[in-house]
mmCIF file of C-alpha atoms in Angstrom:
data_model
loop_
_atom_site.group_PDB
_atom_site.id
_atom_site.type_symbol
_atom_site.label_atom_id
_atom_site.label_comp_id
_atom_site.label_asym_id
_atom_site.label_seq_id
_atom_site.Cartn_x
_atom_site.Cartn_y
_atom_site.Cartn_z
ATOM 1 C CA MET A 577 111.741 64.926 92.390
ATOM 2 C CA THR A 578 110.672 65.453 96.013
ATOM 3 C CA ARG A 579 112.337 68.488 97.554
ATOM 4 C CA LYS A 580 114.078 68.180 100.917
ATOM 5 C CA ILE A 581 112.272 69.489 103.981
ATOM 6 C CA ASP A 582 114.201 72.331 105.609
ATOM 7 C CA THR A 583 111.497 73.908 107.780
ATOM 8 C CA ILE A 584 109.471 72.559 110.687
ATOM 9 C CA LEU A 585 106.386 74.384 111.994
ATOM 10 C CA PHE A 586 104.836 73.312 115.267
ATOM 11 C CA ASP A 587 101.561 73.906 117.004
ATOM 12 C CA LEU A 588 102.177 74.757 120.678
ATOM 13 C CA ASP A 589 99.481 73.439 123.040
ATOM 14 C CA GLY A 590 99.180 69.677 123.063
ATOM 15 C CA THR A 591 102.085 69.349 120.632
ATOM 16 C CA LEU A 592 105.217 70.923 122.125
ATOM 17 C CA ILE A 593 103.951 71.523 125.669
ATOM 18 C CA ASN A 594 101.372 69.659 127.704
ATOM 19 C CA THR A 595 98.746 72.265 128.497
ATOM 20 C CA ILE A 596 95.804 69.881 128.245
ATOM 21 C CA ASP A 597 95.030 69.710 131.976
ATOM 22 C CA LEU A 598 95.229 73.507 132.153
ATOM 23 C CA ILE A 599 92.977 74.009 129.135
ATOM 24 C CA ILE A 600 90.372 71.516 130.345
ATOM 25 C CA ALA A 601 90.364 73.027 133.840
ATOM 26 C CA SER A 602 90.035 76.540 132.364
ATOM 27 C CA PHE A 603 87.068 75.503 130.229
ATOM 28 C CA GLU A 604 85.427 73.649 133.127
ATOM 29 C CA HIS A 605 85.798 76.676 135.388
ATOM 30 C CA THR A 606 84.407 79.105 132.817
ATOM 31 C CA LEU A 607 81.484 76.865 131.855
ATOM 32 C CA LYS A 608 80.575 76.412 135.521
ATOM 33 C CA VAL A 609 80.510 80.185 135.990
ATOM 34 C CA TYR A 610 78.259 80.837 132.977
ATOM 35 C CA PHE A 611 76.240 77.614 132.902
ATOM 36 C CA PRO A 612 76.069 76.563 136.582
ATOM 37 C CA GLU A 613 73.203 74.125 136.062
ATOM 38 C CA ARG A 614 74.764 72.409 133.039
ATOM 39 C CA ASP A 615 77.284 69.615 133.527
ATOM 40 C CA TYR A 616 79.675 69.285 130.586
ATOM 41 C CA SER A 617 81.350 65.921 130.124
ATOM 42 C CA ARG A 618 85.085 65.667 129.568
ATOM 43 C CA ASP A 619 84.461 64.628 125.958
ATOM 44 C CA GLU A 620 82.360 67.749 125.393
ATOM 45 C CA VAL A 621 85.072 69.958 126.887
ATOM 46 C CA VAL A 622 87.772 68.258 124.806
ATOM 47 C CA SER A 623 85.730 68.973 121.670
ATOM 48 C CA PHE A 624 86.193 72.704 122.373
ATOM 49 C CA ILE A 625 89.994 72.467 122.181
ATOM 50 C CA GLY A 626 91.599 73.712 118.975
ATOM 51 C CA PRO A 627 89.718 76.762 117.648
ATOM 52 C CA PRO A 628 90.224 80.275 119.091
ATOM 53 C CA LEU A 629 88.239 80.980 122.274
ATOM 54 C CA SER A 630 86.142 83.562 120.422
ATOM 55 C CA GLU A 631 84.880 80.876 118.063
ATOM 56 C CA THR A 632 84.112 78.350 120.793
ATOM 57 C CA PHE A 633 82.402 80.776 123.170
ATOM 58 C CA GLY A 634 80.658 82.441 120.237
ATOM 59 C CA ARG A 635 78.846 79.177 119.574
ATOM 60 C CA LEU A 636 77.993 78.605 123.241
ATOM 61 C CA ASN A 637 77.014 82.088 124.341
ATOM 62 C CA PRO A 638 77.063 84.747 121.578
ATOM 63 C CA GLY A 639 76.024 87.558 123.914
ATOM 64 C CA GLN A 640 78.882 87.166 126.397
ATOM 65 C CA VAL A 641 81.871 86.072 124.360
ATOM 66 C CA GLU A 642 84.343 88.667 125.659
ATOM 67 C CA GLU A 643 83.284 88.137 129.267
ATOM 68 C CA MET A 644 83.772 84.391 128.933
ATOM 69 C CA ILE A 645 87.177 84.855 127.339
ATOM 70 C CA GLN A 646 88.286 87.101 130.193
ATOM 71 C CA GLU A 647 87.048 84.616 132.808
ATOM 72 C CA TYR A 648 88.838 81.777 131.038
ATOM 73 C CA ARG A 649 92.069 83.745 130.826
ATOM 74 C CA ARG A 650 91.973 84.823 134.472
ATOM 75 C CA PHE A 651 91.764 81.205 135.594
ATOM 76 C CA ASN A 652 94.252 80.048 132.972
ATOM 77 C CA HIS A 653 96.900 82.633 133.895
ATOM 78 C CA THR A 654 96.500 82.030 137.620
ATOM 79 C CA ASN A 655 97.019 78.275 137.276
ATOM 80 C CA HIS A 656 99.365 78.229 134.287
ATOM 81 C CA ASP A 657 102.705 77.376 135.828
ATOM 82 C CA ASP A 658 101.266 74.705 138.119
ATOM 83 C CA LEU A 659 99.467 72.752 135.398
ATOM 84 C CA VAL A 660 101.730 73.009 132.337
ATOM 85 C CA THR A 661 104.205 70.138 131.902
ATOM 86 C CA GLU A 662 106.634 68.918 129.244
ATOM 87 C CA TYR A 663 106.351 66.070 126.770
ATOM 88 C CA ALA A 664 109.131 63.511 126.687
ATOM 89 C CA GLY A 665 111.456 63.867 123.734
ATOM 90 C CA VAL A 666 110.537 67.427 122.751
ATOM 91 C CA ILE A 667 113.704 69.212 123.909
ATOM 92 C CA GLU A 668 115.886 66.397 122.592
ATOM 93 C CA THR A 669 114.219 66.621 119.192
ATOM 94 C CA LEU A 670 114.395 70.405 118.991
ATOM 95 C CA GLU A 671 118.078 70.370 119.930
ATOM 96 C CA SER A 672 118.790 67.854 117.149
ATOM 97 C CA LEU A 673 116.799 69.856 114.594
ATOM 98 C CA LYS A 674 118.550 73.070 115.517
ATOM 99 C CA LYS A 675 121.962 71.405 115.322
ATOM 100 C CA GLU A 676 121.118 70.035 111.874
ATOM 101 C CA GLY A 677 120.165 73.502 110.637
ATOM 102 C CA TYR A 678 116.392 73.209 110.264
ATOM 103 C CA LYS A 679 114.384 76.433 110.345
ATOM 104 C CA MET A 680 111.658 76.249 112.997
ATOM 105 C CA GLY A 681 108.578 78.230 113.903
ATOM 106 C CA ILE A 682 105.491 78.010 116.088
ATOM 107 C CA VAL A 683 101.963 78.490 114.749
ATOM 108 C CA THR A 684 99.438 78.806 117.590
ATOM 109 C CA SER A 685 95.855 79.960 118.081
ATOM 110 C CA LYS A 686 96.819 81.481 121.420
ATOM 111 C CA ARG A 687 97.416 85.156 122.091
ATOM 112 C CA ARG A 688 101.095 86.034 121.920
ATOM 113 C CA ASP A 689 101.494 86.910 125.607
ATOM 114 C CA THR A 690 100.008 83.603 126.762
ATOM 115 C CA ALA A 691 101.947 81.617 124.194
ATOM 116 C CA LEU A 692 105.219 83.250 125.242
ATOM 117 C CA ARG A 693 104.553 82.390 128.867
ATOM 118 C CA GLY A 694 104.358 78.673 128.037
ATOM 119 C CA ILE A 695 107.355 78.863 125.704
ATOM 120 C CA GLU A 696 109.452 80.545 128.376
ATOM 121 C CA LEU A 697 108.283 78.168 131.119
ATOM 122 C CA MET A 698 109.453 75.175 129.058
ATOM 123 C CA ASN A 699 112.665 76.922 127.882
ATOM 124 C CA LEU A 700 111.753 76.696 124.186
ATOM 125 C CA GLY A 701 112.411 80.289 123.151
ATOM 126 C CA SER A 702 115.894 79.756 121.699
ATOM 127 C CA PHE A 703 114.559 77.336 119.073
ATOM 128 C CA PHE A 704 111.944 79.570 117.482
ATOM 129 C CA PRO A 705 112.807 82.864 115.754
ATOM 130 C CA VAL A 706 109.276 83.005 114.361
ATOM 131 C CA ILE A 707 106.082 82.656 116.422
ATOM 132 C CA VAL A 708 102.742 83.289 114.722
ATOM 133 C CA SER A 709 99.980 83.769 117.272
ATOM 134 C CA LEU A 710 96.360 84.878 117.277
ATOM 135 C CA ASP A 711 97.533 88.493 117.262
ATOM 136 C CA GLU A 712 99.340 88.239 113.932
ATOM 137 C CA VAL A 713 96.521 86.890 111.771
ATOM 138 C CA THR A 714 93.021 87.769 110.626
ATOM 139 C CA LYS A 715 92.135 84.177 109.735
ATOM 140 C CA TYR A 716 92.793 81.180 111.975
ATOM 141 C CA LYS A 717 93.712 77.543 111.542
ATOM 142 C CA PRO A 718 92.455 75.605 109.598
ATOM 143 C CA ASP A 719 92.868 78.538 107.193
ATOM 144 C CA ALA A 720 96.267 78.638 105.497
ATOM 145 C CA GLN A 721 97.092 82.174 106.665
ATOM 146 C CA PRO A 722 98.879 81.370 109.967
ATOM 147 C CA VAL A 723 101.122 78.780 108.319
ATOM 148 C CA GLU A 724 101.792 81.104 105.386
ATOM 149 C CA ARG A 725 102.810 83.888 107.799
ATOM 150 C CA ALA A 726 105.277 81.559 109.522
ATOM 151 C CA LEU A 727 106.750 80.438 106.190
ATOM 152 C CA GLU A 728 107.130 84.042 105.112
ATOM 153 C CA GLY A 729 108.856 84.939 108.378
ATOM 154 C CA LEU A 730 111.320 82.095 107.989
ATOM 155 C CA GLY A 731 111.907 82.661 104.265
ATOM 156 C CA SER A 732 110.678 79.141 103.522
ATOM 157 C CA GLU A 733 108.669 77.438 100.796
ATOM 158 C CA ALA A 734 105.580 75.379 101.587
ATOM 159 C CA ASP A 735 106.745 72.280 99.740
ATOM 160 C CA GLN A 736 109.902 72.218 101.872
ATOM 161 C CA ALA A 737 108.058 72.503 105.190
ATOM 162 C CA VAL A 738 106.105 70.234 107.510
ATOM 163 C CA MET A 739 103.388 71.371 109.924
ATOM 164 C CA VAL A 740 103.274 69.325 113.152
ATOM 165 C CA GLY A 741 100.171 69.389 115.325
ATOM 166 C CA ASP A 742 97.718 67.600 117.588
ATOM 167 C CA SER A 743 94.419 68.658 116.021
ATOM 168 C CA GLU A 744 92.699 68.617 112.664
ATOM 169 C CA HIS A 745 93.057 72.403 112.563
ATOM 170 C CA ASP A 746 96.832 72.015 112.391
ATOM 171 C CA ILE A 747 96.710 69.309 109.748
ATOM 172 C CA LEU A 748 94.212 71.184 107.586
ATOM 173 C CA SER A 749 96.035 74.491 107.940
ATOM 174 C CA GLY A 750 99.212 72.824 106.727
ATOM 175 C CA LYS A 751 97.440 71.119 103.854
ATOM 176 C CA ASN A 752 95.714 74.364 102.857
ATOM 177 C CA ALA A 753 99.080 76.121 102.802
ATOM 178 C CA GLY A 754 100.682 73.321 100.785
ATOM 179 C CA THR A 755 103.041 71.929 103.423
ATOM 180 C CA TRP A 756 103.638 68.357 104.461
ATOM 181 C CA THR A 757 101.840 67.450 107.688
ATOM 182 C CA ALA A 758 102.564 65.394 110.797
ATOM 183 C CA GLY A 759 100.053 64.405 113.456
ATOM 184 C CA VAL A 760 100.995 63.452 117.008
ATOM 185 C CA SER A 761 99.556 60.310 118.582
ATOM 186 C CA TRP A 762 99.311 61.962 122.014
ATOM 187 C CA SER A 763 96.561 64.274 120.764
ATOM 188 C CA VAL A 764 93.805 64.736 123.323
ATOM 189 C CA HIS A 765 91.359 64.167 120.438
ATOM 190 C CA GLY A 766 92.765 60.674 119.923
ATOM 191 C CA LYS A 767 95.096 59.181 117.358
ATOM 192 C CA ALA A 768 92.284 57.703 115.244
ATOM 193 C CA HIS A 769 90.519 61.069 114.997
ATOM 194 C CA LEU A 770 93.689 62.760 113.814
ATOM 195 C CA GLU A 771 94.474 59.978 111.335
ATOM 196 C CA SER A 772 91.084 60.537 109.721
ATOM 197 C CA PHE A 773 92.446 63.840 108.349
ATOM 198 C CA SER A 774 95.285 61.984 106.562
ATOM 199 C CA PRO A 775 98.485 63.607 107.830
ATOM 200 C CA ASP A 776 101.540 62.522 105.859
ATOM 201 C CA VAL A 777 102.985 60.900 108.965
ATOM 202 C CA MET A 778 101.769 60.077 112.483
ATOM 203 C CA LEU A 779 104.377 60.514 115.219
ATOM 204 C CA GLU A 780 104.267 58.126 118.173
ATOM 205 C CA SER A 781 106.799 60.319 119.959
ATOM 206 C CA MET A 782 108.372 63.616 118.988
ATOM 207 C CA THR A 783 111.687 61.898 118.306
ATOM 208 C CA ASP A 784 109.948 60.031 115.449
ATOM 209 C CA LEU A 785 110.090 63.316 113.555
ATOM 210 C CA LEU A 786 113.844 62.886 113.173
ATOM 211 C CA ASP A 787 113.347 59.483 111.545
ATOM 212 C CA TYR A 788 110.691 60.865 109.201
ATOM 213 C CA LEU A 789 112.973 63.677 108.065
ATOM 214 C CA LYS A 790 115.722 61.195 107.237
ATOM 215 C CA THR A 791 113.362 59.588 104.720
ATOM 216 C CA ARG A 792 112.882 62.964 103.043
ATOM 217 C CA THR A 793 116.521 63.745 102.284
#
C-alpha cells in the first residue's frame, strides 16, 4: 500500500523564487571579469546553474575558484533585491500546504546567508522550519545527503516525502534519498530536459502540487 505524503521539500532558486535573471547576470559579470576575451552564450551560462559555485568555477578556472566565487557573490548581493521576483502561485500553495498540516523544508545549494536573504525578501520564512543549505552538508545535490538532512530535521520518512525542484540535481537527490520527486515546467533548463530524469510528476504551476497530493491520499 502506498503511504501518504506528509512532507514537501523544495529547492529554492528557480523553484520557489525567481532568481534566474540574478544568477545569469552574476555569472555573466564574473565570466567577463576573468575571461574578458571569451563570450559565453546564454545557453552556456544556463548550463552552469544547479551545482555549487565551487564545482562550476573549479571546472572553468581551477586556480582561482575562491576569487571567482567572491566576485560572483559581490555582484549577486549588490543586485539581489532588484532582480529577484516571485513565481505566481507559490505563496498560495505554501499557505494551503501549511493549513493542511504538511511538513515543509528547503534544500538549497546556496550558502545559508544568501538563501535566507531570498527567503526573507519573498516572505517565505514562516513556512520552513528546516532549511538545509551548502553550509550544513559535506556532499551536495545530486547526492542524497542534503535531502536526508532535511528529512531528519523534520522527523520525516523518505517514502512519505516529495522533493520539488527545477534541475536534475534536485530530482536525482530526491531519488537517491528515496523520496518521490516533482519537476517544475518553468525550469530554466527546459521542461523536456527535466522530464528526461523521470520525476514522478511535472508541475505546470506550483498549485498543481496540491492536485498531485490529493492523488496520494
